[in-house]
Amino acid sequence: MNTPQRAVTARGAIALILAVLLVASCQSMDAGDTKKAAPRLPDVREFEDVLVPREMDVNRDTSFVYRGTGAPMGLLRLAGSVEAASLMRYFEVNLPKDGWKLVSRFRAPQSLMVFQKAERMCIIAIEDSTFRTFMDIWVVPLNDAVDTSIRK
């Protein structure tokens, strides 16, 4: 009589061990997924009120941002693997959130967007190339001149 009872106990023990292993493996799979999720990086704000997509890399050698007594102004030169149409939509949506008004836009292989805010203008030139997209962002004062060149 002990033999059939031992078989039932052994089967129960094996079933219990398999259930525990199954639960443990499912928990480890869930834990691995949370480790892979990276936090979203913020977009770039070289100018205080002009948000630039983080997918575009700033060329620090050819860019110049002047921070005087007023709001920052200057030129940002960027490049990245983002389509020009997507960049234009990005600025059409995000710049008005910071108080910029779209004054004009021209869509072509070399596109241009012009925004105005109070006493400043933001001019965005976008050029779609074969492998990368190039973009210049100018933020300049309206009806004013700023000379930041080196005097000889």
CSV table of C-alpha atoms in Angstrom, one decimal, residues 1 29 42 56 68 114 118 130 141:
chain,number,residue,atom,x,y,z
A,1,MET,CA,0.0,0.0,0.0
A,29,MET,CA,11.1,37.9,-17.3
A,42,PRO,CA,14.6,65.9,-22.7
A,56,MET,CA,19.4,66.6,-33.8
A,68,GLY,CA,23.8,89.2,-23.0
A,114,VAL,CA,10.1,82.2,-39.7
A,118,ALA,CA,7.9,90.1,-29.0
A,130,THR,CA,20.6,61.7,-48.6
A,141,PRO,CA,16.5,90.7,-32.3
